[in-house]
mmCIF file of C-alpha atoms in Angstrom:
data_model
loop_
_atom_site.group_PDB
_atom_site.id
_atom_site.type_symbol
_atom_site.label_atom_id
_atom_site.label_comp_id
_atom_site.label_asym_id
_atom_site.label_seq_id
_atom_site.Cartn_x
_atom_site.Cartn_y
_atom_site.Cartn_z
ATOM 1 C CA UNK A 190 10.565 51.690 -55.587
ATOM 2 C CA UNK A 191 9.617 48.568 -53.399
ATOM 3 C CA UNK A 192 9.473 44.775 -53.974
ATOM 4 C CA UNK A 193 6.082 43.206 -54.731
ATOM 5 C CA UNK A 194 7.150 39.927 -53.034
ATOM 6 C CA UNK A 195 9.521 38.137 -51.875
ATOM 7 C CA UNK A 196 10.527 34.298 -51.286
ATOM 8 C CA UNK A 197 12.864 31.893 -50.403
ATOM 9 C CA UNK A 198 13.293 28.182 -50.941
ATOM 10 C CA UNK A 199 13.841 26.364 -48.061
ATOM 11 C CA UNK A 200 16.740 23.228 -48.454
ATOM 12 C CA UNK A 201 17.033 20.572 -46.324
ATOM 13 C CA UNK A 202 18.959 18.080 -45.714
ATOM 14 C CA UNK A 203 20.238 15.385 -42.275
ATOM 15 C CA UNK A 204 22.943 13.587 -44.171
ATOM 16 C CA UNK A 205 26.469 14.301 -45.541
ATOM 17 C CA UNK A 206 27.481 12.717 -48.962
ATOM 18 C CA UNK A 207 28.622 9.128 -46.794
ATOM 19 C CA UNK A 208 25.268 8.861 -44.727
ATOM 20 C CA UNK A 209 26.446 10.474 -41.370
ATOM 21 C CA UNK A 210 24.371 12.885 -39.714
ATOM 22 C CA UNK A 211 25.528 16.426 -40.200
ATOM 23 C CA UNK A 212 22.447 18.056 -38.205
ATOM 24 C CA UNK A 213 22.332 17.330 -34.541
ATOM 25 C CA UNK A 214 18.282 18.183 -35.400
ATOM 26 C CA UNK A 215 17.719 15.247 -36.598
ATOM 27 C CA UNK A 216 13.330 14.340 -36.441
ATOM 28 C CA UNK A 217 11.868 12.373 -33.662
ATOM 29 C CA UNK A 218 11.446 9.205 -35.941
ATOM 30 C CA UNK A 219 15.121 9.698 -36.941
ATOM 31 C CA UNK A 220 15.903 8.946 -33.688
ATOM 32 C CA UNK A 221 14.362 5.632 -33.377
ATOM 33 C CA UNK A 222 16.959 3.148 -34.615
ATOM 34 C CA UNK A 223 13.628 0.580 -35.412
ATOM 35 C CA UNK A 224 11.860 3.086 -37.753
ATOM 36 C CA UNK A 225 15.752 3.885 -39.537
ATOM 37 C CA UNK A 226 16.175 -0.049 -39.981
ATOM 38 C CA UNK A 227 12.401 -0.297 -41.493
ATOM 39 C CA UNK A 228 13.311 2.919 -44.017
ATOM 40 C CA UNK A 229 16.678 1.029 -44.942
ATOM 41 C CA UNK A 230 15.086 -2.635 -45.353
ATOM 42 C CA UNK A 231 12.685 -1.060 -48.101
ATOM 43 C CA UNK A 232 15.197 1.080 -50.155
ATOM 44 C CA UNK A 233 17.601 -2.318 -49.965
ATOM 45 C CA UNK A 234 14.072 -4.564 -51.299
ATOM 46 C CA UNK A 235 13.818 -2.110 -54.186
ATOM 47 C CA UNK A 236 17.008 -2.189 -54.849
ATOM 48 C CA UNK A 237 16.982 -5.766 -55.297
ATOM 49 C CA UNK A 238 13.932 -5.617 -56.599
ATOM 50 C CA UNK A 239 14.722 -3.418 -59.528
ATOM 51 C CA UNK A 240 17.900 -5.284 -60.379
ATOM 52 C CA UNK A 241 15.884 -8.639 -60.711
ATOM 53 C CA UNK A 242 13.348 -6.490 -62.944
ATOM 54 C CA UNK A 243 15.797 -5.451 -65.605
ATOM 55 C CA UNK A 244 17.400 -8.836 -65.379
ATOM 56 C CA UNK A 245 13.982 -10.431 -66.319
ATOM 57 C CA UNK A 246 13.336 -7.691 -69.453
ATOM 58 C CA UNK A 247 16.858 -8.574 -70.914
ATOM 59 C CA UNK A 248 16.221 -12.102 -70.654
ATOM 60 C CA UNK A 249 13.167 -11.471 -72.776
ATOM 61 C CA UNK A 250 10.914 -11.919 -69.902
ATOM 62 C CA UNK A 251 9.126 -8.928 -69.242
ATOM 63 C CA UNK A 252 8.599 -6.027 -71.428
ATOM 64 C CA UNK A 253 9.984 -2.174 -71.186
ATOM 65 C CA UNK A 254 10.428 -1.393 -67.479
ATOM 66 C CA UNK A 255 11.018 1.604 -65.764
ATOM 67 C CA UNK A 256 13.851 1.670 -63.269
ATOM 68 C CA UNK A 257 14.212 3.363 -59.981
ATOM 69 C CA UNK A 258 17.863 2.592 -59.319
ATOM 70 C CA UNK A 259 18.880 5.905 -57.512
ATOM 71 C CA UNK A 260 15.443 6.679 -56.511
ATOM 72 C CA UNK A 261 15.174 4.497 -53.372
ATOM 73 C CA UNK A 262 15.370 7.010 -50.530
ATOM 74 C CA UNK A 263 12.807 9.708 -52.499
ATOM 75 C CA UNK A 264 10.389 7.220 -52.954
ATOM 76 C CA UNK A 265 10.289 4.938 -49.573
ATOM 77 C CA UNK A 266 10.735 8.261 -47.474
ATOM 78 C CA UNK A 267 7.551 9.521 -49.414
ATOM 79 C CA UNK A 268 5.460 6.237 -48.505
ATOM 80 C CA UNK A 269 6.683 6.349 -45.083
ATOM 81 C CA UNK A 270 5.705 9.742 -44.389
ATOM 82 C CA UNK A 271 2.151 8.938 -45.540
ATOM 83 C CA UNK A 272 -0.821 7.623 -44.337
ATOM 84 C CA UNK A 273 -3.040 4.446 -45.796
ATOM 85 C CA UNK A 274 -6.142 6.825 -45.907
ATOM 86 C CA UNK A 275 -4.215 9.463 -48.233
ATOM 87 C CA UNK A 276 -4.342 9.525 -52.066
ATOM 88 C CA UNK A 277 -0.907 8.195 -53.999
ATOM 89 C CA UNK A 278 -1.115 9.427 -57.432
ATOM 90 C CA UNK A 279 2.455 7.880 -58.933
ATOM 91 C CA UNK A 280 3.760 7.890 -62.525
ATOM 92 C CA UNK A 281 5.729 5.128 -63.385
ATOM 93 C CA UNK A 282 8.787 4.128 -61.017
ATOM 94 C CA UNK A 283 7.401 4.737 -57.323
ATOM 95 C CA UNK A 284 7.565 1.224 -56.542
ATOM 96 C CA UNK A 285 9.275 2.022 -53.468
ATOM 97 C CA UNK A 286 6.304 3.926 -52.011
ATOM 98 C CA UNK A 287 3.976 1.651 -53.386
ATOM 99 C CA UNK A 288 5.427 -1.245 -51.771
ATOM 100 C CA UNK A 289 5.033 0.545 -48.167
ATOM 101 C CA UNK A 290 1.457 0.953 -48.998
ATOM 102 C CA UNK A 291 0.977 -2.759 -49.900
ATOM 103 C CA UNK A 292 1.489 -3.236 -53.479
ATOM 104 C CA UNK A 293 2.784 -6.177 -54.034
ATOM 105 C CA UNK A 294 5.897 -6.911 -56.281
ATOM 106 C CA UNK A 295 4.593 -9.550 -58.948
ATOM 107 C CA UNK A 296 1.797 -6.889 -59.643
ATOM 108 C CA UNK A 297 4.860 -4.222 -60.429
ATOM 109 C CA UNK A 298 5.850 -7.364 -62.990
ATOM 110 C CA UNK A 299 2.596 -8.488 -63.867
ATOM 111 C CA UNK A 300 2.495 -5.253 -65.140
ATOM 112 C CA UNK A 301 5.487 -4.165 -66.632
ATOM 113 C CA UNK A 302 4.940 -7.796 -68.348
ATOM 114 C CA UNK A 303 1.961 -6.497 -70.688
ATOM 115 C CA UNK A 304 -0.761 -7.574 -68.390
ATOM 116 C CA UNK A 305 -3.084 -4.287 -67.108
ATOM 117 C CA UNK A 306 -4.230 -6.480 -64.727
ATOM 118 C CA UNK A 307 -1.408 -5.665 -62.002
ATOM 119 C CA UNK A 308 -3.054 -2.249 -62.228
ATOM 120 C CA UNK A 309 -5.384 -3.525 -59.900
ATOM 121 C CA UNK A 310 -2.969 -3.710 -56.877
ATOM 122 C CA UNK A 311 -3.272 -4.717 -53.226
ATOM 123 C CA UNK A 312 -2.869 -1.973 -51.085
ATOM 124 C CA UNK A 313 -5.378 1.711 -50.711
ATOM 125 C CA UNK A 314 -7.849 0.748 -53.484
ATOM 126 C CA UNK A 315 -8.241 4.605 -53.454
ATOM 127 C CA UNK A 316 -4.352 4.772 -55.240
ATOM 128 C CA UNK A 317 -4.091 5.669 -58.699
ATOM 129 C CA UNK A 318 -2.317 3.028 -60.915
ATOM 130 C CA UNK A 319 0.609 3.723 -63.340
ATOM 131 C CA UNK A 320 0.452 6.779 -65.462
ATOM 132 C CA UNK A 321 2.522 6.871 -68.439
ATOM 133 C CA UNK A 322 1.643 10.043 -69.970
ATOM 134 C CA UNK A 323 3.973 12.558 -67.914
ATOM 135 C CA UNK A 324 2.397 14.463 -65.393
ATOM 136 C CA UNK A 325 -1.580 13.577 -66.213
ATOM 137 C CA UNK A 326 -1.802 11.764 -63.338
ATOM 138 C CA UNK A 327 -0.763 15.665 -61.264
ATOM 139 C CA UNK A 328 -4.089 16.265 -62.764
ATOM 140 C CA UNK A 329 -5.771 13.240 -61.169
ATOM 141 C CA UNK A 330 -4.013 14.164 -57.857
ATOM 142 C CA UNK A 331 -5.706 17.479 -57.713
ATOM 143 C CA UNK A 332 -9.235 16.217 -58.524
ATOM 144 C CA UNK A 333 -8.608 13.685 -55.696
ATOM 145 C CA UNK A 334 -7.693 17.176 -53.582
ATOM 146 C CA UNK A 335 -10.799 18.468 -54.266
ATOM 147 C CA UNK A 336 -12.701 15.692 -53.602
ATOM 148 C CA UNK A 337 -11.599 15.300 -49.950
ATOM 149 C CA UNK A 338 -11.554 18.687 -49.500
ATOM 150 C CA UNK A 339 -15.378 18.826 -50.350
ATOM 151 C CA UNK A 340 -15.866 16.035 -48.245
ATOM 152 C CA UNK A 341 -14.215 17.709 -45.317
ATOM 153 C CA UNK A 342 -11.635 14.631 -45.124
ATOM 154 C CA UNK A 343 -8.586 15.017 -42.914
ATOM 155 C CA UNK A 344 -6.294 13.393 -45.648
ATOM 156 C CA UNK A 345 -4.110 14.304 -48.811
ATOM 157 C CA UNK A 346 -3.706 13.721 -52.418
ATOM 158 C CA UNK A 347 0.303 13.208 -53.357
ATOM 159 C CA UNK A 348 1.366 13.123 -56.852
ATOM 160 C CA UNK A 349 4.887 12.646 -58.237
ATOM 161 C CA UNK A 350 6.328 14.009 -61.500
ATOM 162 C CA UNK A 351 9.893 14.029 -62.563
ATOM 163 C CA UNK A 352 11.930 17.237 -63.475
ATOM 164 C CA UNK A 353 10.498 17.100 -67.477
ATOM 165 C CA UNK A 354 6.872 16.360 -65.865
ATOM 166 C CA UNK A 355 7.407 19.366 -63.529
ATOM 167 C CA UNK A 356 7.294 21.468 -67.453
ATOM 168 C CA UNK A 357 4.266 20.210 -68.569
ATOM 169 C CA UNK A 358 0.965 22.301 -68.718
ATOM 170 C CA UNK A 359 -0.580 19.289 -66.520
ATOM 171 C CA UNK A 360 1.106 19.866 -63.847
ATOM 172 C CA UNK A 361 0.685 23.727 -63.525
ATOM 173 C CA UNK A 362 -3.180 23.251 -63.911
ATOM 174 C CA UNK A 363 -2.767 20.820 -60.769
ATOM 175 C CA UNK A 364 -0.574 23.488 -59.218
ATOM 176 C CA UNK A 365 -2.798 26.463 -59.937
ATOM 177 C CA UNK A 366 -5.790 24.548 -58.646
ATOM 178 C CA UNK A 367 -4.685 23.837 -55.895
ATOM 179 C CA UNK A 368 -3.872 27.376 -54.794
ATOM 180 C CA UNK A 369 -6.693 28.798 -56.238
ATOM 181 C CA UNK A 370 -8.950 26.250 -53.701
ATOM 182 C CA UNK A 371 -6.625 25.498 -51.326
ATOM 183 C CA UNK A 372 -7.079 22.037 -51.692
ATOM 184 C CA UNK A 373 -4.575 19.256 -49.828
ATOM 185 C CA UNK A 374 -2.143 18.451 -52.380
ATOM 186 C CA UNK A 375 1.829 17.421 -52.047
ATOM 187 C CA UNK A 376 2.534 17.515 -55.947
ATOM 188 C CA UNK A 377 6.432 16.124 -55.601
ATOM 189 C CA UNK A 378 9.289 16.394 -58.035
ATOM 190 C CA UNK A 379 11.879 13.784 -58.119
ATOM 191 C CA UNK A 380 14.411 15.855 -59.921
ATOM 192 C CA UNK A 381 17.016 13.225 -61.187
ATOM 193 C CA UNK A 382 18.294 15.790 -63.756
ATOM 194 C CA UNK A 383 16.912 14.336 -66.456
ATOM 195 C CA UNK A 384 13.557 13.940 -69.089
ATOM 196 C CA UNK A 385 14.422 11.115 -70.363
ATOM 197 C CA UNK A 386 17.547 12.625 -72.894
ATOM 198 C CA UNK A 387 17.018 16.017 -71.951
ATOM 199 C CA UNK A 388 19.303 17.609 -69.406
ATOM 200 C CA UNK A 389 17.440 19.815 -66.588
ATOM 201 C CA UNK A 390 19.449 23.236 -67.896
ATOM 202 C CA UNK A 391 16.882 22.659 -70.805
ATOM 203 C CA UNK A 392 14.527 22.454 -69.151
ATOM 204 C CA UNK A 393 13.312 25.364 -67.434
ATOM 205 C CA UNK A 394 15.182 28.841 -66.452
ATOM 206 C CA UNK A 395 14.638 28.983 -62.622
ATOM 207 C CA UNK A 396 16.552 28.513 -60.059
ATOM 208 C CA UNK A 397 15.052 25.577 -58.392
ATOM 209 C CA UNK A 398 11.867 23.316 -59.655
ATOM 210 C CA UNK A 399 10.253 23.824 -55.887
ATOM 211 C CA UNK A 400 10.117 27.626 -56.686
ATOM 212 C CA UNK A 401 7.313 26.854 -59.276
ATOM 213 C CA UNK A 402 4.550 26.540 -56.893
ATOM 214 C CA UNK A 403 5.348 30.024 -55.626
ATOM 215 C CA UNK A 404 3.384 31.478 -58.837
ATOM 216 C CA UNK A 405 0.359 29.203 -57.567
ATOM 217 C CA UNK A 406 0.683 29.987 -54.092
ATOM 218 C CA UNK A 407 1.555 26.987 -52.756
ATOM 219 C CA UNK A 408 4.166 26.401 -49.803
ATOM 220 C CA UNK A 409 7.686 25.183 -51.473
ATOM 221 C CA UNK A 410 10.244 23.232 -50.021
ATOM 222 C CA UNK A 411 13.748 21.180 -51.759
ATOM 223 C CA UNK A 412 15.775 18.606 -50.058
ATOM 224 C CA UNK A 413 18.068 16.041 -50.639
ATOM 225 C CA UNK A 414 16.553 13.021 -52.273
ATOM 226 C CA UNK A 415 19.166 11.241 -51.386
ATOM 227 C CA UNK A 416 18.085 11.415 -47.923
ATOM 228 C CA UNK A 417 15.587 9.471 -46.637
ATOM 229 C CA UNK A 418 15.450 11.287 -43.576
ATOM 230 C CA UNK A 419 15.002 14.943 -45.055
ATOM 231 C CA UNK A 420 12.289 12.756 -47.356
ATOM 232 C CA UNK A 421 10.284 11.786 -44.538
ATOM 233 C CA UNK A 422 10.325 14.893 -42.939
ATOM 234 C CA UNK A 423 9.451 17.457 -45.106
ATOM 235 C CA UNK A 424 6.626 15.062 -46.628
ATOM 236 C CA UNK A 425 5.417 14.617 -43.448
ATOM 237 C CA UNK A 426 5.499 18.291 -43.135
ATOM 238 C CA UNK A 427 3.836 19.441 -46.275
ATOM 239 C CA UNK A 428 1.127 16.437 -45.343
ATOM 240 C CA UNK A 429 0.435 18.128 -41.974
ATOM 241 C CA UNK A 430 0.111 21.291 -43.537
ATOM 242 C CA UNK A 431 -2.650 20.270 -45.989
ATOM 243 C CA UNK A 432 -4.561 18.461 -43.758
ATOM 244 C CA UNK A 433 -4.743 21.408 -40.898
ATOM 245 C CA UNK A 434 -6.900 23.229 -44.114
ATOM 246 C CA UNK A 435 -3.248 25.523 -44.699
ATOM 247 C CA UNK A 436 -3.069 24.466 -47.971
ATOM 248 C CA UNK A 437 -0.797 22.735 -50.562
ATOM 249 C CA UNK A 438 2.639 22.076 -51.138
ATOM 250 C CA UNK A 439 5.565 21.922 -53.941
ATOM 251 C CA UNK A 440 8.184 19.312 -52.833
ATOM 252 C CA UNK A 441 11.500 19.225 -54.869
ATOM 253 C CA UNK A 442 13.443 16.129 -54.447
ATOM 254 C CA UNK A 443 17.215 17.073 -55.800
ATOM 255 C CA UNK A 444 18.552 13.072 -56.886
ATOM 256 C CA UNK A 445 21.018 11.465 -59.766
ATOM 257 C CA UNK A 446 20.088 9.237 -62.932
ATOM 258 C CA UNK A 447 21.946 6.425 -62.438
ATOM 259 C CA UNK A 448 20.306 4.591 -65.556
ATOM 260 C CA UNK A 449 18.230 4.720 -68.761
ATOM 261 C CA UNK A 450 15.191 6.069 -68.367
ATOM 262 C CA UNK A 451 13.230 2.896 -69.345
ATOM 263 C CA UNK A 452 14.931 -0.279 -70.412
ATOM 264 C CA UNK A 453 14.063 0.859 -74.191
ATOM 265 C CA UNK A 454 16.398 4.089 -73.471
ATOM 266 C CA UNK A 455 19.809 4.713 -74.112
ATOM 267 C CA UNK A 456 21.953 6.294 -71.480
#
């Protein structure tokens, strides 16, 4: 008897647990002290950011907000590694990518205060606004995929799901889709170990979330989501990949909860 297939998941990561190098392969923008000072700048403005947020909703001043504390480095390597023609299809707590594509921060509040109008950001007009419902917005990422891939567009769709999204039938149909047409998708999981009370062991049996595009046929990659570094690079990666026409990619992003899932959760 003989195996049917075979795969492996790729991990990567630059930094050790106290942000030193630990690869002396570190990427050609990782070597540009400029472009590491612009990467750190952002994740410290969303920190800040985020801790004036929750300040405001417990002061009464803006409704249920969604934090990203702990998310910095997944979500500003992601906007980094793309570019303003591509497609962001977000959830709910990107902010970090969204503000390197030009959203602005009072539209994050504007918002999260009860007004839809901050929906209609600065930034690529072709970006998809909030999605609440988990993982629809995978769904909107792969029509977007299609789309430019009819066109004949050098440029990609990117959605991002968390570990719970990642279980929802949305997101395989995006998945599936885009193997079955080859279309120039990054579908990203930020895997922070939870949906929203339920741990990631209940989640799913396998091994690793980035294996789940294997089934689709998509390329599948995990890395340290702690790293901005091994962010950037294997986005910029999977992006290069689906706009050469080689098709798309699963992107884990292994990170921590470090608070409720929305300001109307309990940790």
């Amino acid at each position: 008897m003989g195996n049917v297939a075979t795969f492996q998941i790729e991990y990567v990561r630059y930094l050790d647990e106290h942000g030193r190098p630990e690869r002396a392969d570190l990427p050609a923008f990782a070597r540009d002290p400029e472009v590491l000072a612009a990467m750190y700048r952002d994740m410290v403005f969303v920190r800040v950011f985020d801790t004036k947020a929750i300040n405001l909703q417990r002061t009464g001043k803006l409704g249920t907000y969604a934090s990203c504390l702990g998310h910095e480095a997944a979500h500003v390597g992601m906007g980094h590694a793309m570019k303003p023609e591509d497609v962001f299809a977000p959830m709910y707590r990107e902010y970090g990518a969204q503000f390197v594509r030009g959203v602005l921060p009072r539209e994050v509040l504007l918002y999260w205060g009860g007004d839809e109008r901050g929906s209609d950001f600065s930034g690529p007009a072709h970006d998809f606004p909030w999605c609440v419902p988990i993982s629809t917005q995978c769904l909107h990422a792969a029509g977007a995929a299609l789309a430019i891939k009819l066109r004949g567009e050098k440029r990609c769709a990117v959605s991002v799901c968390g570990d719970g999204g990642s279980s929802k039938a949305d997101f395989y149909g995006a998945i599936n889709s885009a193997g079955a047409w080859s279309l120039p998708l990054v579908a990203v999981i930020v895997n922070n170990q939870y949906a929203i009370s339920v741990p990631r062991r209940l989640q799913t049996g396998a091994q690793t979330l980035a294996q789940k595009g294997v089934a689709a046929g998509l390329a599948c990659i995990q890395a340290d989501g702690n790293d901005v570094i091994a962010v950037r690079a294997v986005m910029e990666r999977a992006l290069a990949r689906a706009r050469s026409g080689l098709g798309g990619s699963v992107v884990a992003l292994v990170t921590y909860r470090l608070t409720d899932h929305t300001t109307a959760g309990d940790a």
